[in-house]
Tab-separated table of C-alpha atoms in Angstrom:
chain	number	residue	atom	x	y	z
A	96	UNK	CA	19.769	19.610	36.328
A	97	UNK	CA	23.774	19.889	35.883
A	98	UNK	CA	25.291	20.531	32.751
A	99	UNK	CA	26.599	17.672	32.217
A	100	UNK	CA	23.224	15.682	32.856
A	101	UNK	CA	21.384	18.151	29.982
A	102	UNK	CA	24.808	17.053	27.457
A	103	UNK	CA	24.353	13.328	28.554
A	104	UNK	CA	20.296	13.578	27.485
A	105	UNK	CA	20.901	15.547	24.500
A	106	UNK	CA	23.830	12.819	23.343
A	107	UNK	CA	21.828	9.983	24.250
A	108	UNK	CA	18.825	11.388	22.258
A	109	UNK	CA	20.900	12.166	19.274
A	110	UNK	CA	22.278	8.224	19.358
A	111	UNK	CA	18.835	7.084	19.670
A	112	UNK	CA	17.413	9.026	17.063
A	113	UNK	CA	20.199	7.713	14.541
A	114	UNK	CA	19.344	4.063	15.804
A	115	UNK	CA	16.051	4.832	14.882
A	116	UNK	CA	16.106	6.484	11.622
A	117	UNK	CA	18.541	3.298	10.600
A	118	UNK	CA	16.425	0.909	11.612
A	119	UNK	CA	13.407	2.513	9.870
A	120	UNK	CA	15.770	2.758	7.222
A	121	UNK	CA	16.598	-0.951	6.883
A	122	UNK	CA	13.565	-2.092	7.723
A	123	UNK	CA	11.922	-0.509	5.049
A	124	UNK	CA	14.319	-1.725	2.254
A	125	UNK	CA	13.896	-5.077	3.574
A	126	UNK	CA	10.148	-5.344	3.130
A	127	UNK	CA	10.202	-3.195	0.010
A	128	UNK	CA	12.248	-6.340	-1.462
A	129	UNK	CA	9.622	-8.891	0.356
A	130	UNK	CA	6.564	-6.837	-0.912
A	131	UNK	CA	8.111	-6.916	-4.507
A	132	UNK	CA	7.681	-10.202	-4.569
A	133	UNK	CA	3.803	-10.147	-3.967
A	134	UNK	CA	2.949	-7.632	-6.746
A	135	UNK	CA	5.026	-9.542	-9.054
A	136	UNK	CA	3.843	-12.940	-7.797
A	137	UNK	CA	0.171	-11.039	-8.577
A	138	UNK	CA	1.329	-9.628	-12.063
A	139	UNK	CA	3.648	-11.482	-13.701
A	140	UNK	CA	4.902	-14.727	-12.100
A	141	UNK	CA	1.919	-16.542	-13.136
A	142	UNK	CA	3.035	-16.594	-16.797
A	143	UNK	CA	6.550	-16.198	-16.080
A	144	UNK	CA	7.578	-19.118	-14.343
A	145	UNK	CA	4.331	-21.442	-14.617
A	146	UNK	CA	2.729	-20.568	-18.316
A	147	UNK	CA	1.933	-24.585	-18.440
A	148	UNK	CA	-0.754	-23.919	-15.812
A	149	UNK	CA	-4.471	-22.149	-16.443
A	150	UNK	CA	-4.168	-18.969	-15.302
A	151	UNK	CA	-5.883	-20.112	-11.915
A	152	UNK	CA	-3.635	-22.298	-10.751
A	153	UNK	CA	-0.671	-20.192	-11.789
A	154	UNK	CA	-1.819	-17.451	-9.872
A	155	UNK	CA	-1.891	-20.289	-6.730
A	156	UNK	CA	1.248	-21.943	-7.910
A	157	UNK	CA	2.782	-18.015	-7.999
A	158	UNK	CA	1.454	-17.188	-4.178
A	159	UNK	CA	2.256	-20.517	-3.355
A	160	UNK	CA	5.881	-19.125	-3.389
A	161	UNK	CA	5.520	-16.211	-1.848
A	162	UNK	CA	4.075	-18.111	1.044
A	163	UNK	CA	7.594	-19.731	1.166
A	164	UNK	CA	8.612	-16.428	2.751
A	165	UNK	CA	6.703	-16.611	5.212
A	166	UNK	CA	7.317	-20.045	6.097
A	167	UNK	CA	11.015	-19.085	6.420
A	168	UNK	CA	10.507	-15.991	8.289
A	169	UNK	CA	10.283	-17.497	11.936
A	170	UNK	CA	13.310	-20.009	10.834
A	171	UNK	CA	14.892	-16.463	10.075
A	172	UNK	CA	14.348	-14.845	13.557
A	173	UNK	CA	15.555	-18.383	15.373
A	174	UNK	CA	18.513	-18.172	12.991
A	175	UNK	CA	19.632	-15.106	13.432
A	176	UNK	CA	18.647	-14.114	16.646
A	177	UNK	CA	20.886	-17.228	17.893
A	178	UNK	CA	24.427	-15.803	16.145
A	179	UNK	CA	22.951	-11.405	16.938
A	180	UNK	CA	23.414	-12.943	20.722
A	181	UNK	CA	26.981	-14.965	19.869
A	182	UNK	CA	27.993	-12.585	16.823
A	183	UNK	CA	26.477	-9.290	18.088
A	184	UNK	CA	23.430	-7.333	16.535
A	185	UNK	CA	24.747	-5.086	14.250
A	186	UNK	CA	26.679	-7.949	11.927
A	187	UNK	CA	23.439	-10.020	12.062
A	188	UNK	CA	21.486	-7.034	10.348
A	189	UNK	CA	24.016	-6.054	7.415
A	190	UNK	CA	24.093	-10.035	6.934
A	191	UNK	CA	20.451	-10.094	6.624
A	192	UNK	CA	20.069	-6.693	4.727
A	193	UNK	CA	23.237	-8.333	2.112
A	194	UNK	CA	21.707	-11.651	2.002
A	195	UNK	CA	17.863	-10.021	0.747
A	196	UNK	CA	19.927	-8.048	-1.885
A	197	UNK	CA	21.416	-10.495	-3.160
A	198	UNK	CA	18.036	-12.781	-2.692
A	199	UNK	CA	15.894	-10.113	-5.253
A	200	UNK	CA	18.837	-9.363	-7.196
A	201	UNK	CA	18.992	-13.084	-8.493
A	202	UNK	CA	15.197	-13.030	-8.686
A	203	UNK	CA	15.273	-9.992	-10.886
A	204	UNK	CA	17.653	-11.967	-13.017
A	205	UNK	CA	16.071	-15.414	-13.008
A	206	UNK	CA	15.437	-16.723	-16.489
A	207	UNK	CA	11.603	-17.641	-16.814
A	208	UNK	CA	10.357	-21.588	-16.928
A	209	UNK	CA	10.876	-20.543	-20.892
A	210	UNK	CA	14.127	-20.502	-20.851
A	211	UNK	CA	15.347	-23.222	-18.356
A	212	UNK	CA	11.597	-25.166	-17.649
A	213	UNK	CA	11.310	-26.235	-14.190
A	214	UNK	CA	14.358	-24.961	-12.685
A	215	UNK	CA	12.662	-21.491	-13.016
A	216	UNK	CA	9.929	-22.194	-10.348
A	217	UNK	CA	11.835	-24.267	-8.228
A	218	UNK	CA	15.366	-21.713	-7.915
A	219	UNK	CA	12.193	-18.788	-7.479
A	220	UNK	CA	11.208	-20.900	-4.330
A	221	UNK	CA	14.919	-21.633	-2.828
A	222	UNK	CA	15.098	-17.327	-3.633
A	223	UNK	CA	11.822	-16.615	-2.219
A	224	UNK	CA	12.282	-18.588	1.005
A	225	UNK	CA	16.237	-16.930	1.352
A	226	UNK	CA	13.815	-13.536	1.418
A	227	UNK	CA	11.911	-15.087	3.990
A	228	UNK	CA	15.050	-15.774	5.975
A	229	UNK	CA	16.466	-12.350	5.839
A	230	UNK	CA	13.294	-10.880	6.230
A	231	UNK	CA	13.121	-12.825	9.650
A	232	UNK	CA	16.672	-11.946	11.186
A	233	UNK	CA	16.484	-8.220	10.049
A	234	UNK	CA	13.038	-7.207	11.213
A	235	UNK	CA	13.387	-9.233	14.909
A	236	UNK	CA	16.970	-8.039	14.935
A	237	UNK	CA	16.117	-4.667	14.303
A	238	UNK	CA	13.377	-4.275	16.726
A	239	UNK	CA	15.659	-5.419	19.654
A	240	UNK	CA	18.423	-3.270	18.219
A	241	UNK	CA	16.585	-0.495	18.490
A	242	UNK	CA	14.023	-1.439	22.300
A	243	UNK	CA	17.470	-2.552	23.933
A	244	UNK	CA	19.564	0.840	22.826
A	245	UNK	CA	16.607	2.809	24.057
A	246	UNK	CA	15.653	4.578	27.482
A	247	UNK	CA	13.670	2.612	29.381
A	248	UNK	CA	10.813	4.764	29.585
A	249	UNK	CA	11.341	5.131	25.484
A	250	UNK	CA	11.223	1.454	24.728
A	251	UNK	CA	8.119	1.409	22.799
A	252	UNK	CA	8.384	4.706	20.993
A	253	UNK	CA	12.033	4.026	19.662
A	254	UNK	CA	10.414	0.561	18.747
A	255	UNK	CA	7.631	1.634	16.595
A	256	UNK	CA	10.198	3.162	14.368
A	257	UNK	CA	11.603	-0.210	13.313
A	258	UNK	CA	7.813	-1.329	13.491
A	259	UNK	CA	6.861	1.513	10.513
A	260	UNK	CA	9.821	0.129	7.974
A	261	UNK	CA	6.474	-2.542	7.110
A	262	UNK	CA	4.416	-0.291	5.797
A	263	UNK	CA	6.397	2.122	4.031
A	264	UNK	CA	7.846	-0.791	2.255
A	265	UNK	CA	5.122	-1.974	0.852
A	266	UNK	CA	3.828	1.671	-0.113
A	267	UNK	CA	7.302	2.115	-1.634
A	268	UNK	CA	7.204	-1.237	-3.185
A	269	UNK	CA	4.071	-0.397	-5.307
A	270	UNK	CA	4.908	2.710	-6.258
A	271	UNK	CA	7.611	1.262	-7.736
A	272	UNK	CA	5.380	-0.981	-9.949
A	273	UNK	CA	3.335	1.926	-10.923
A	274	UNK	CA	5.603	3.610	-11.234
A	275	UNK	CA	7.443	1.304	-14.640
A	276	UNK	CA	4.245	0.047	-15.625
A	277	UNK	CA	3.393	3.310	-16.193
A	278	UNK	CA	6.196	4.082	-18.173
A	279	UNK	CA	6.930	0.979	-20.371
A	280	UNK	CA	4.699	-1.159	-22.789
A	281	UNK	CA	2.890	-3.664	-21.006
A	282	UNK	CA	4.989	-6.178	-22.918
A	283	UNK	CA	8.182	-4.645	-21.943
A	284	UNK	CA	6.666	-4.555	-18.513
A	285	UNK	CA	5.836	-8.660	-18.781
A	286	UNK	CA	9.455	-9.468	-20.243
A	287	UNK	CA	11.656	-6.973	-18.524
A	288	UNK	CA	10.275	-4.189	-16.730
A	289	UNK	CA	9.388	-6.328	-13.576
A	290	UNK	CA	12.757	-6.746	-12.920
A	291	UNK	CA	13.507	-2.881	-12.675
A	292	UNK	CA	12.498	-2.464	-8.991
């Protein structure tokens, strides 16, 4: 092997393993913002944003948006896997990763059914199912980032990095609800301290 074969493999392993590490990166903050959404949906949206319901069909009424999210994922992946080919992949991703942030930021902020009745559940839906959207573009986006950058022969490897971002988001998503309902009142927690992660 020349030397300029070994600098080629050593520069192409380097790029892949920042592709990689990004996409786990990204990946993983996405579905830490979708897997919010479930503990809360579990914890708090029941009371939050349908207190006129018995706690049983809250707690439907409360999953019943975060199925929205997955309802919109698919629409996500058709969406923006159409403008990643016309647009390129790389825009398509910080689109999707801006367009979650801004998705759980305005759920964090969302005044409860309390304070503006039925607008509460219905804007947590339009919110929920934006998440889903994201969620769709970034994760397909991301795995084809990452499978079409790599070696051949390294396809599925350089994949499975992308592939992890799933599961340490929602590890990182609950430790993030442990971690403030640990540390605040549990009415703190119901009013406010949701909205911290």
């Amino acid at each position: 092997m020349t030397k300029t074969a070994t600098a080629d493999e050593a520069h192409v392993k380097a790029s892949m393993r920042k592709v990689a590490l990004t996409a786990l990166a990204g990946t993983s903050i996405e579905w830490y913002d979708f897997f919010l959404y479930a503990t809360a949906a579990a914890l708090v949206f029941p009371s939050a944003f349908f207190p006129d319901s018995s706690p049983t069909i809250g707690l439907i009424l409360s999953f019943g948006t975060f199925a929205f999210g997955f309802i919109a994922r698919p629409l996500g992946g058709i969406l923006f896997g159409h403008f990643g080919d016309r647009i390129g992949r790389k825009k398509t991703l910080v689109i999707a990763l801006i367009m979650m942030g801004i998705a759980s930021t305005l759920i964090g902020l969302l005044p409860t059914y309390a304070t503006i009745g039925i607008a509460a559940p219905i804007l947590l839906s339009v919110l929920r199912f934006a998440q889903g959207l994201a969620i769709g573009g970034q994760w397909g986006g991301a795995m084809l980032l990452v499978t079409e950058s790599a070696p051949h022969d390294q396809r599925g490897y350089y994949g499975a990095y992308a592939q992890a971002g799933a599961p340490v988001g929602v590890i990182l998503a609950n430790l993030a609800f442990i971690i403030i309902s640990a540390t605040v009142s549990e009415e703190f927690f119901m009013s406010w301290g949701w909205r911290i992660p």
